[in-house]
PDB file of C-alpha atoms in Angstrom:
ATOM      1  CA  MET A   1     191.622 -46.488   8.151  1.00  0.00           C
ATOM      2  CA  LYS A   2     190.012 -46.219   4.717  1.00  0.00           C
ATOM      3  CA  LEU A   3     186.736 -44.374   4.376  1.00  0.00           C
ATOM      4  CA  PRO A   4     183.997 -45.694   2.102  1.00  0.00           C
ATOM      5  CA  GLU A   5     183.975 -44.300  -1.416  1.00  0.00           C
ATOM      6  CA  ILE A   6     182.567 -40.785  -1.646  1.00  0.00           C
ATOM      7  CA  PRO A   7     179.313 -40.710  -3.619  1.00  0.00           C
ATOM      8  CA  THR A   8     178.885 -38.787  -6.837  1.00  0.00           C
ATOM      9  CA  ASP A   9     178.197 -35.104  -6.266  1.00  0.00           C
ATOM     10  CA  PRO A  10     174.524 -34.403  -7.064  1.00  0.00           C
ATOM     11  CA  LEU A  11     175.198 -30.670  -7.266  1.00  0.00           C
ATOM     12  CA  ASN A  12     177.857 -31.200  -9.947  1.00  0.00           C
ATOM     13  CA  HIS A  13     180.683 -29.696  -7.898  1.00  0.00           C
ATOM     14  CA  GLY A  14     183.606 -31.118  -9.816  1.00  0.00           C
ATOM     15  CA  GLN A  15     187.222 -30.735 -10.791  1.00  0.00           C
ATOM     16  CA  GLN A  16     186.386 -28.464 -13.721  1.00  0.00           C
ATOM     17  CA  GLN A  17     184.837 -25.864 -11.393  1.00  0.00           C
ATOM     18  CA  SER A  18     187.567 -26.008  -8.767  1.00  0.00           C
ATOM     19  CA  GLN A  19     190.620 -26.178 -11.008  1.00  0.00           C
ATOM     20  CA  SER A  20     190.220 -22.458 -11.771  1.00  0.00           C
ATOM     21  CA  ALA A  21     190.250 -21.499  -8.075  1.00  0.00           C
ATOM     22  CA  SER A  22     193.377 -19.884  -6.665  1.00  0.00           C
ATOM     23  CA  LEU A  23     194.657 -18.329  -3.461  1.00  0.00           C
ATOM     24  CA  SER A  24     197.921 -16.456  -3.173  1.00  0.00           C
ATOM     25  CA  ALA A  25     199.707 -14.402  -0.547  1.00  0.00           C
ATOM     26  CA  GLN A  26     202.218 -11.721  -1.400  1.00  0.00           C
ATOM     27  CA  LYS A  27     204.650 -10.656   1.350  1.00  0.00           C
ATOM     28  CA  ILE A  28     202.116 -11.074   4.165  1.00  0.00           C
ATOM     29  CA  SER A  29     203.149  -9.607   7.529  1.00  0.00           C
ATOM     30  CA  VAL A  30     201.032  -9.661  10.693  1.00  0.00           C
ATOM     31  CA  ALA A  31     201.908  -8.017  14.015  1.00  0.00           C
ATOM     32  CA  TYR A  32     200.392  -8.285  17.473  1.00  0.00           C
ATOM     33  CA  GLY A  33     201.490  -5.100  19.184  1.00  0.00           C
ATOM     34  CA  THR A  34     205.245  -4.940  18.741  1.00  0.00           C
ATOM     35  CA  HIS A  35     205.545  -8.669  18.010  1.00  0.00           C
ATOM     36  CA  LEU A  36     205.839  -9.522  14.318  1.00  0.00           C
ATOM     37  CA  ALA A  37     204.099 -12.901  14.159  1.00  0.00           C
ATOM     38  CA  VAL A  38     204.313 -13.280  10.370  1.00  0.00           C
ATOM     39  CA  ASN A  39     206.986 -11.569   8.316  1.00  0.00           C
ATOM     40  CA  GLY A  40     206.821 -11.375   4.520  1.00  0.00           C
ATOM     41  CA  VAL A  41     205.404 -14.818   3.705  1.00  0.00           C
ATOM     42  CA  ASP A  42     204.422 -15.732   0.133  1.00  0.00           C
ATOM     43  CA  LEU A  43     202.131 -18.512  -1.054  1.00  0.00           C
ATOM     44  CA  ASP A  44     200.571 -19.602  -4.334  1.00  0.00           C
ATOM     45  CA  ALA A  45     197.913 -22.350  -4.339  1.00  0.00           C
ATOM     46  CA  HIS A  46     195.812 -23.564  -7.248  1.00  0.00           C
ATOM     47  CA  GLY A  47     192.982 -26.023  -7.809  1.00  0.00           C
ATOM     48  CA  GLY A  48     193.604 -29.693  -7.216  1.00  0.00           C
ATOM     49  CA  GLN A  49     196.265 -29.137  -4.550  1.00  0.00           C
ATOM     50  CA  ILE A  50     196.573 -30.075  -0.890  1.00  0.00           C
ATOM     51  CA  GLY A  51     199.000 -27.893   1.027  1.00  0.00           C
ATOM     52  CA  ALA A  52     200.396 -28.239   4.537  1.00  0.00           C
ATOM     53  CA  ILE A  53     201.909 -25.586   6.787  1.00  0.00           C
ATOM     54  CA  ILE A  54     204.343 -26.925   9.378  1.00  0.00           C
ATOM     55  CA  GLY A  55     206.637 -25.424  11.996  1.00  0.00           C
ATOM     56  CA  ALA A  56     207.374 -25.276  15.695  1.00  0.00           C
ATOM     57  CA  ASN A  57     204.839 -23.901  18.178  1.00  0.00           C
ATOM     58  CA  GLY A  58     204.576 -20.122  17.972  1.00  0.00           C
ATOM     59  CA  CYS A  59     206.158 -19.833  14.527  1.00  0.00           C
ATOM     60  CA  GLY A  60     203.112 -18.046  13.044  1.00  0.00           C
ATOM     61  CA  LYS A  61     201.366 -20.921  11.239  1.00  0.00           C
ATOM     62  CA  SER A  62     197.864 -20.263  12.555  1.00  0.00           C
ATOM     63  CA  THR A  63     198.239 -16.502  12.251  1.00  0.00           C
ATOM     64  CA  PHE A  64     199.235 -16.849   8.607  1.00  0.00           C
ATOM     65  CA  LEU A  65     196.256 -19.128   7.936  1.00  0.00           C
ATOM     66  CA  ARG A  66     193.928 -16.606   9.574  1.00  0.00           C
ATOM     67  CA  ALA A  67     195.415 -13.851   7.414  1.00  0.00           C
ATOM     68  CA  LEU A  68     194.671 -15.919   4.308  1.00  0.00           C
ATOM     69  CA  ALA A  69     191.022 -16.067   5.412  1.00  0.00           C
ATOM     70  CA  ARG A  70     190.866 -12.347   6.285  1.00  0.00           C
ATOM     71  CA  LEU A  71     190.281 -13.137   9.960  1.00  0.00           C
ATOM     72  CA  VAL A  72     193.245 -10.954  10.885  1.00  0.00           C
ATOM     73  CA  LYS A  73     194.360  -7.847   9.038  1.00  0.00           C
ATOM     74  CA  PRO A  74     197.916  -7.928   7.705  1.00  0.00           C
ATOM     75  CA  GLN A  75     200.180  -4.972   8.394  1.00  0.00           C
ATOM     76  CA  GLY A  76     201.736  -5.579   5.010  1.00  0.00           C
ATOM     77  CA  GLY A  77     201.184  -7.582   1.867  1.00  0.00           C
ATOM     78  CA  THR A  78     198.150  -8.754  -0.073  1.00  0.00           C
ATOM     79  CA  VAL A  79     196.011 -11.884  -0.234  1.00  0.00           C
ATOM     80  CA  ILE A  80     194.584 -12.592  -3.682  1.00  0.00           C
ATOM     81  CA  LEU A  81     191.459 -14.762  -3.783  1.00  0.00           C
ATOM     82  CA  ASN A  82     190.487 -15.957  -7.261  1.00  0.00           C
ATOM     83  CA  GLY A  83     192.204 -12.971  -8.837  1.00  0.00           C
ATOM     84  CA  HIS A  84     190.870 -10.304  -6.444  1.00  0.00           C
ATOM     85  CA  ASP A  85     192.333  -8.522  -3.426  1.00  0.00           C
ATOM     86  CA  ILE A  86     190.519 -10.243  -0.555  1.00  0.00           C
ATOM     87  CA  ALA A  87     190.587  -7.050   1.523  1.00  0.00           C
ATOM     88  CA  LYS A  88     188.346  -5.337  -1.039  1.00  0.00           C
ATOM     89  CA  LEU A  89     185.764  -8.113  -1.392  1.00  0.00           C
ATOM     90  CA  PRO A  90     182.405  -8.099   0.452  1.00  0.00           C
ATOM     91  CA  THR A  91     182.357 -10.516   3.380  1.00  0.00           C
ATOM     92  CA  LYS A  92     179.611 -12.698   1.912  1.00  0.00           C
ATOM     93  CA  ARG A  93     181.486 -13.008  -1.368  1.00  0.00           C
ATOM     94  CA  VAL A  94     184.581 -14.180   0.493  1.00  0.00           C
ATOM     95  CA  ALA A  95     182.471 -16.692   2.437  1.00  0.00           C
ATOM     96  CA  THR A  96     181.076 -18.188  -0.784  1.00  0.00           C
ATOM     97  CA  GLN A  97     184.589 -18.722  -2.167  1.00  0.00           C
ATOM     98  CA  LEU A  98     186.652 -19.669   0.890  1.00  0.00           C
ATOM     99  CA  GLY A  99     185.817 -21.658   4.011  1.00  0.00           C
ATOM    100  CA  ILE A 100     187.895 -21.993   7.162  1.00  0.00           C
ATOM    101  CA  LEU A 101     187.720 -24.472  10.009  1.00  0.00           C
ATOM    102  CA  PRO A 102     189.525 -22.987  13.033  1.00  0.00           C
ATOM    103  CA  GLN A 103     191.297 -25.022  15.656  1.00  0.00           C
ATOM    104  CA  SER A 104     189.007 -26.585  18.283  1.00  0.00           C
ATOM    105  CA  PRO A 105     185.704 -24.898  17.277  1.00  0.00           C
ATOM    106  CA  ILE A 106     182.925 -24.923  19.877  1.00  0.00           C
ATOM    107  CA  ALA A 107     179.351 -25.852  18.963  1.00  0.00           C
ATOM    108  CA  PRO A 108     176.349 -24.322  20.762  1.00  0.00           C
ATOM    109  CA  ASP A 109     174.992 -26.575  23.508  1.00  0.00           C
ATOM    110  CA  GLY A 110     172.448 -29.093  22.257  1.00  0.00           C
ATOM    111  CA  ILE A 111     172.728 -28.225  18.565  1.00  0.00           C
ATOM    112  CA  THR A 112     172.126 -31.131  16.202  1.00  0.00           C
ATOM    113  CA  VAL A 113     174.528 -32.132  13.468  1.00  0.00           C
ATOM    114  CA  PHE A 114     172.051 -31.043  10.777  1.00  0.00           C
ATOM    115  CA  ASP A 115     171.584 -27.598  12.329  1.00  0.00           C
ATOM    116  CA  LEU A 116     175.338 -27.160  12.723  1.00  0.00           C
ATOM    117  CA  VAL A 117     176.032 -28.088   9.115  1.00  0.00           C
ATOM    118  CA  SER A 118     173.168 -25.835   7.972  1.00  0.00           C
ATOM    119  CA  ARG A 119     175.107 -22.849   9.270  1.00  0.00           C
ATOM    120  CA  GLY A 120     177.389 -23.297   6.290  1.00  0.00           C
ATOM    121  CA  ARG A 121     174.577 -21.906   4.146  1.00  0.00           C
ATOM    122  CA  TYR A 122     174.396 -18.560   5.970  1.00  0.00           C
ATOM    123  CA  PRO A 123     176.545 -16.700   3.389  1.00  0.00           C
ATOM    124  CA  TYR A 124     173.893 -17.381   0.739  1.00  0.00           C
ATOM    125  CA  HIS A 125     171.010 -15.899   2.725  1.00  0.00           C
ATOM    126  CA  ARG A 126     169.765 -12.358   2.931  1.00  0.00           C
ATOM    127  CA  PHE A 127     167.590 -11.038   5.727  1.00  0.00           C
ATOM    128  CA  GLY A 128     164.167 -12.631   5.444  1.00  0.00           C
ATOM    129  CA  SER A 129     165.178 -15.174   2.813  1.00  0.00           C
ATOM    130  CA  HIS A 130     163.893 -18.742   3.072  1.00  0.00           C
ATOM    131  CA  TRP A 131     165.590 -22.117   3.178  1.00  0.00           C
ATOM    132  CA  SER A 132     165.788 -23.345  -0.419  1.00  0.00           C
ATOM    133  CA  ARG A 133     166.020 -26.683  -2.185  1.00  0.00           C
ATOM    134  CA  GLN A 134     169.610 -25.799  -3.052  1.00  0.00           C
ATOM    135  CA  ASP A 135     170.375 -25.244   0.644  1.00  0.00           C
ATOM    136  CA  GLN A 136     168.849 -28.603   1.513  1.00  0.00           C
ATOM    137  CA  ASP A 137     170.785 -30.380  -1.237  1.00  0.00           C
ATOM    138  CA  ALA A 138     174.054 -28.750  -0.175  1.00  0.00           C
ATOM    139  CA  VAL A 139     173.637 -29.807   3.459  1.00  0.00           C
ATOM    140  CA  GLU A 140     172.550 -33.332   2.575  1.00  0.00           C
ATOM    141  CA  HIS A 141     175.490 -33.701   0.200  1.00  0.00           C
ATOM    142  CA  ALA A 142     177.932 -32.437   2.836  1.00  0.00           C
ATOM    143  CA  LEU A 143     176.544 -34.929   5.351  1.00  0.00           C
ATOM    144  CA  GLU A 144     176.731 -37.725   2.812  1.00  0.00           C
ATOM    145  CA  VAL A 145     180.333 -37.205   1.704  1.00  0.00           C
ATOM    146  CA  THR A 146     181.491 -36.930   5.322  1.00  0.00           C
ATOM    147  CA  HIS A 147     179.487 -40.059   6.206  1.00  0.00           C
ATOM    148  CA  MET A 148     177.468 -38.149   8.801  1.00  0.00           C
ATOM    149  CA  SER A 149     173.955 -38.601   7.363  1.00  0.00           C
ATOM    150  CA  ASP A 150     173.064 -41.188  10.006  1.00  0.00           C
ATOM    151  CA  PHE A 151     173.997 -38.678  12.724  1.00  0.00           C
ATOM    152  CA  ALA A 152     172.023 -35.718  11.333  1.00  0.00           C
ATOM    153  CA  ASP A 153     169.532 -35.640  14.219  1.00  0.00           C
ATOM    154  CA  ARG A 154     172.070 -36.395  16.922  1.00  0.00           C
ATOM    155  CA  SER A 155     173.390 -33.700  19.247  1.00  0.00           C
ATOM    156  CA  VAL A 156     176.963 -32.683  18.485  1.00  0.00           C
ATOM    157  CA  ASP A 157     177.649 -33.128  22.209  1.00  0.00           C
ATOM    158  CA  GLN A 158     177.044 -36.873  21.823  1.00  0.00           C
ATOM    159  CA  LEU A 159     179.577 -37.428  19.037  1.00  0.00           C
ATOM    160  CA  SER A 160     183.006 -38.985  19.280  1.00  0.00           C
ATOM    161  CA  GLY A 161     186.052 -36.870  18.488  1.00  0.00           C
ATOM    162  CA  GLY A 162     186.311 -38.080  14.908  1.00  0.00           C
ATOM    163  CA  GLN A 163     182.569 -37.719  14.295  1.00  0.00           C
ATOM    164  CA  ARG A 164     182.586 -34.206  15.702  1.00  0.00           C
ATOM    165  CA  GLN A 165     185.454 -33.185  13.441  1.00  0.00           C
ATOM    166  CA  ARG A 166     183.654 -34.656  10.435  1.00  0.00           C
ATOM    167  CA  ALA A 167     180.559 -32.632  11.374  1.00  0.00           C
ATOM    168  CA  TRP A 168     182.608 -29.429  11.347  1.00  0.00           C
ATOM    169  CA  ILE A 169     184.138 -30.388   8.014  1.00  0.00           C
ATOM    170  CA  ALA A 170     180.605 -30.988   6.704  1.00  0.00           C
ATOM    171  CA  LEU A 171     179.675 -27.445   7.773  1.00  0.00           C
ATOM    172  CA  THR A 172     182.627 -26.125   5.785  1.00  0.00           C
ATOM    173  CA  LEU A 173     181.629 -28.210   2.758  1.00  0.00           C
ATOM    174  CA  ALA A 174     178.009 -27.029   2.935  1.00  0.00           C
ATOM    175  CA  GLN A 175     179.455 -23.564   2.437  1.00  0.00           C
ATOM    176  CA  ASP A 176     180.167 -24.798  -1.109  1.00  0.00           C
ATOM    177  CA  THR A 177     183.562 -23.155  -1.597  1.00  0.00           C
ATOM    178  CA  ASP A 178     186.444 -24.207  -3.828  1.00  0.00           C
ATOM    179  CA  ILE A 179     189.010 -23.400  -1.122  1.00  0.00           C
ATOM    180  CA  VAL A 180     189.043 -24.840   2.410  1.00  0.00           C
ATOM    181  CA  LEU A 181     191.502 -23.837   5.140  1.00  0.00           C
ATOM    182  CA  LEU A 182     191.870 -25.987   8.256  1.00  0.00           C
ATOM    183  CA  ASP A 183     193.812 -25.179  11.409  1.00  0.00           C
ATOM    184  CA  GLU A 184     195.122 -28.435  12.882  1.00  0.00           C
ATOM    185  CA  PRO A 185     192.154 -30.611  11.836  1.00  0.00           C
ATOM    186  CA  THR A 186     193.629 -33.657  13.603  1.00  0.00           C
ATOM    187  CA  THR A 187     194.268 -32.021  16.992  1.00  0.00           C
ATOM    188  CA  TYR A 188     193.084 -34.105  19.972  1.00  0.00           C
ATOM    189  CA  LEU A 189     192.278 -37.077  17.715  1.00  0.00           C
ATOM    190  CA  ASP A 190     193.826 -40.515  18.138  1.00  0.00           C
ATOM    191  CA  VAL A 191     195.736 -42.041  15.232  1.00  0.00           C
ATOM    192  CA  ALA A 192     192.741 -43.836  13.714  1.00  0.00           C
ATOM    193  CA  TYR A 193     190.635 -40.659  13.692  1.00  0.00           C
ATOM    194  CA  GLN A 194     193.549 -38.616  12.321  1.00  0.00           C
ATOM    195  CA  LEU A 195     193.803 -40.908   9.314  1.00  0.00           C
ATOM    196  CA  GLU A 196     190.015 -40.943   8.943  1.00  0.00           C
ATOM    197  CA  VAL A 197     189.842 -37.149   8.719  1.00  0.00           C
ATOM    198  CA  LEU A 198     192.853 -36.808   6.413  1.00  0.00           C
ATOM    199  CA  ASP A 199     191.609 -39.589   4.125  1.00  0.00           C
ATOM    200  CA  LEU A 200     188.301 -37.743   3.893  1.00  0.00           C
ATOM    201  CA  LEU A 201     190.045 -34.496   2.917  1.00  0.00           C
ATOM    202  CA  ALA A 202     192.179 -36.323   0.348  1.00  0.00           C
ATOM    203  CA  ASP A 203     189.077 -37.927  -1.176  1.00  0.00           C
ATOM    204  CA  LEU A 204     187.309 -34.578  -1.397  1.00  0.00           C
ATOM    205  CA  ASN A 205     190.351 -33.037  -3.035  1.00  0.00           C
ATOM    206  CA  ALA A 206     190.670 -35.872  -5.534  1.00  0.00           C
ATOM    207  CA  ILE A 207     186.994 -35.871  -6.533  1.00  0.00           C
ATOM    208  CA  ASP A 208     185.988 -32.205  -6.298  1.00  0.00           C
ATOM    209  CA  GLY A 209     189.402 -30.594  -6.837  1.00  0.00           C
ATOM    210  CA  ILE A 210     188.965 -28.446  -3.723  1.00  0.00           C
ATOM    211  CA  ILE A 211     192.076 -26.532  -2.661  1.00  0.00           C
ATOM    212  CA  ILE A 212     192.882 -27.668   0.862  1.00  0.00           C
ATOM    213  CA  ILE A 213     195.431 -25.834   3.006  1.00  0.00           C
ATOM    214  CA  MET A 214     195.962 -27.110   6.526  1.00  0.00           C
ATOM    215  CA  VAL A 215     198.155 -26.325   9.486  1.00  0.00           C
ATOM    216  CA  ILE A 216     199.349 -29.655  10.833  1.00  0.00           C
ATOM    217  CA  HIS A 217     201.794 -30.719  13.534  1.00  0.00           C
ATOM    218  CA  ASP A 218     202.574 -34.234  12.340  1.00  0.00           C
ATOM    219  CA  ILE A 219     205.396 -33.920   9.805  1.00  0.00           C
ATOM    220  CA  ASN A 220     204.971 -37.448   8.472  1.00  0.00           C
ATOM    221  CA  LEU A 221     201.252 -36.960   7.854  1.00  0.00           C
ATOM    222  CA  ALA A 222     202.004 -33.661   6.112  1.00  0.00           C
ATOM    223  CA  ALA A 223     204.434 -35.473   3.821  1.00  0.00           C
ATOM    224  CA  ARG A 224     201.964 -38.293   3.160  1.00  0.00           C
ATOM    225  CA  TYR A 225     198.944 -36.148   2.241  1.00  0.00           C
ATOM    226  CA  ALA A 226     200.242 -32.815   0.908  1.00  0.00           C
ATOM    227  CA  ASP A 227     201.275 -31.842  -2.614  1.00  0.00           C
ATOM    228  CA  TRP A 228     203.329 -28.976  -1.191  1.00  0.00           C
ATOM    229  CA  ILE A 229     204.582 -27.977   2.234  1.00  0.00           C
ATOM    230  CA  LEU A 230     205.358 -24.548   3.669  1.00  0.00           C
ATOM    231  CA  ALA A 231     207.825 -24.815   6.560  1.00  0.00           C
ATOM    232  CA  MET A 232     207.763 -21.715   8.774  1.00  0.00           C
ATOM    233  CA  LYS A 233     210.315 -20.528  11.312  1.00  0.00           C
ATOM    234  CA  ASP A 234     210.027 -17.396  13.468  1.00  0.00           C
ATOM    235  CA  GLY A 235     207.228 -15.964  11.328  1.00  0.00           C
ATOM    236  CA  THR A 236     209.009 -16.436   8.006  1.00  0.00           C
ATOM    237  CA  CYS A 237     209.019 -18.994   5.226  1.00  0.00           C
ATOM    238  CA  ASP A 238     212.051 -21.202   5.743  1.00  0.00           C
ATOM    239  CA  THR A 239     211.334 -23.606   2.886  1.00  0.00           C
ATOM    240  CA  PHE A 240     208.531 -24.153   0.379  1.00  0.00           C
ATOM    241  CA  GLY A 241     208.235 -27.089  -1.992  1.00  0.00           C
ATOM    242  CA  THR A 242     207.208 -30.686  -2.456  1.00  0.00           C
ATOM    243  CA  PRO A 243     207.456 -33.066   0.514  1.00  0.00           C
ATOM    244  CA  SER A 244     210.752 -34.407  -0.843  1.00  0.00           C
ATOM    245  CA  GLU A 245     212.146 -30.880  -1.070  1.00  0.00           C
ATOM    246  CA  VAL A 246     211.012 -29.817   2.405  1.00  0.00           C
ATOM    247  CA  ILE A 247     211.330 -32.958   4.509  1.00  0.00           C
ATOM    248  CA  THR A 248     215.122 -33.131   4.701  1.00  0.00           C
ATOM    249  CA  PRO A 249     217.466 -33.383   7.702  1.00  0.00           C
ATOM    250  CA  ASP A 250     218.745 -29.829   7.179  1.00  0.00           C
ATOM    251  CA  VAL A 251     215.282 -28.243   6.976  1.00  0.00           C
ATOM    252  CA  ILE A 252     213.930 -30.179   9.965  1.00  0.00           C
ATOM    253  CA  ARG A 253     216.999 -29.225  12.003  1.00  0.00           C
ATOM    254  CA  ARG A 254     216.550 -25.526  11.182  1.00  0.00           C
ATOM    255  CA  VAL A 255     212.788 -25.432  11.679  1.00  0.00           C
ATOM    256  CA  PHE A 256     212.326 -27.784  14.628  1.00  0.00           C
ATOM    257  CA  GLY A 257     215.801 -27.877  16.149  1.00  0.00           C
ATOM    258  CA  MET A 258     216.077 -31.658  16.071  1.00  0.00           C
ATOM    259  CA  ASP A 259     218.159 -34.215  14.230  1.00  0.00           C
ATOM    260  CA  VAL A 260     216.338 -36.766  12.121  1.00  0.00           C
ATOM    261  CA  ARG A 261     216.903 -39.540   9.635  1.00  0.00           C
ATOM    262  CA  ILE A 262     214.748 -39.688   6.521  1.00  0.00           C
ATOM    263  CA  ILE A 263     213.360 -42.986   5.288  1.00  0.00           C
ATOM    264  CA  GLN A 264     210.642 -43.810   2.782  1.00  0.00           C
ATOM    265  CA  ASP A 265     207.123 -44.198   4.150  1.00  0.00           C
ATOM    266  CA  PRO A 266     206.320 -47.827   3.242  1.00  0.00           C
ATOM    267  CA  GLU A 267     202.648 -46.949   2.680  1.00  0.00           C
ATOM    268  CA  SER A 268     202.816 -43.716   0.655  1.00  0.00           C
ATOM    269  CA  LYS A 269     206.462 -43.774  -0.564  1.00  0.00           C
ATOM    270  CA  THR A 270     206.838 -40.208   0.722  1.00  0.00           C
ATOM    271  CA  PRO A 271     209.588 -38.961   3.075  1.00  0.00           C
ATOM    272  CA  MET A 272     209.239 -40.101   6.670  1.00  0.00           C
ATOM    273  CA  ILE A 273     211.279 -38.753   9.578  1.00  0.00           C
ATOM    274  CA  ILE A 274     212.822 -40.836  12.323  1.00  0.00           C
ATOM    275  CA  ALA A 275     213.778 -38.487  15.142  1.00  0.00           C
ATOM    276  CA  ASP A 276     216.983 -38.991  17.106  1.00  0.00           C
ATOM    277  CA  SER A 277     216.250 -39.207  20.822  1.00  0.00           C
ATOM    278  CA  ARG A 278     218.439 -39.524  23.867  1.00  0.00           C
ATOM    279  CA  HIS A 279     215.665 -41.697  25.300  1.00  0.00           C
ATOM    280  CA  ALA A 280     215.727 -44.187  22.422  1.00  0.00           C
ATOM    281  CA  LEU A 281     216.001 -47.859  23.296  1.00  0.00           C
ATOM    282  CA  GLY A 282     219.645 -48.089  22.195  1.00  0.00           C
ATOM    283  CA  PRO A 283     221.200 -46.416  25.289  1.00  0.00           C
ATOM    284  CA  LYS A 284     218.848 -48.387  27.554  1.00  0.00           C
ATOM    285  CA  ARG A 285     219.530 -51.778  26.031  1.00  0.00           C
ATOM    286  CA  GLU A 286     222.654 -52.381  28.076  1.00  0.00           C
ATOM    287  CA  ILE A 287     220.803 -51.526  31.306  1.00  0.00           C
ATOM    288  CA  LEU A 288     217.936 -53.850  30.414  1.00  0.00           C
ATOM    289  CA  GLU A 289     220.323 -56.664  29.615  1.00  0.00           C
ATOM    290  CA  LYS A 290     222.109 -56.213  32.958  1.00  0.00           C
ATOM    291  CA  GLU A 291     218.791 -56.394  34.810  1.00  0.00           C
ATOM    292  CA  LYS A 292     218.177 -59.825  33.305  1.00  0.00           C
ATOM    293  CA  LEU A 293     221.410 -61.195  34.850  1.00  0.00           C
TER     294      LEU A 293
END
């Protein structure tokens, strides 16, 4: 599904601004009690890139993403946001440089799309400050580029799954940051909505140069949309590189414990996995043929 063309940014948020943005992690380790969920993971992301973090359930993907956003405190290592140690930055300064969309966020009952997206402007407000023209422009632009302007007055409760996810992405965009982190943005969406959301993110990256880093389960979608992929296993970085470097039979076997064949995605020309399965049609074909006799 192809989204309509994103309109020109009236606030002049462009590639030149975002290309200088950067986010890096140096030997990040995070523990929950005695369990080491993330162990010494590095990352280096710059403007104009889309990155994907993949791995089996429980490998530490979401925890690592939360550490990048300072939502959990690492036991070791440093996150550098635009050249500064994120742990030493004021919270509002972090929120004006980096936005995060967690997995399955919950909106307050009855809140409208406009009011939800407006919450992205909170980092720019002090106690007693008033809603400004810049705030209004930022929210309207976020609604426009996510194609949610027509739903501004509608309750979030009344939206479809894809519309709701676009509303949350609009909130993150209204925050006006050069770096956006997303934890499984396509979870619970059918295939059409998955492509709709990922096409939107790709368009925003291409036009505004926003750094996008997402945790994603679908390996083939990661390969199709990402410039680089971090494959995690047991809290560590197993492999980091381009889709062609990461999406290989050996890496997938180590990380996911399954055998695959790699073909070329006919749409994007990127690597595409075909998983071996004991339930594939091949073993059943003989049974089906016998039933016809």
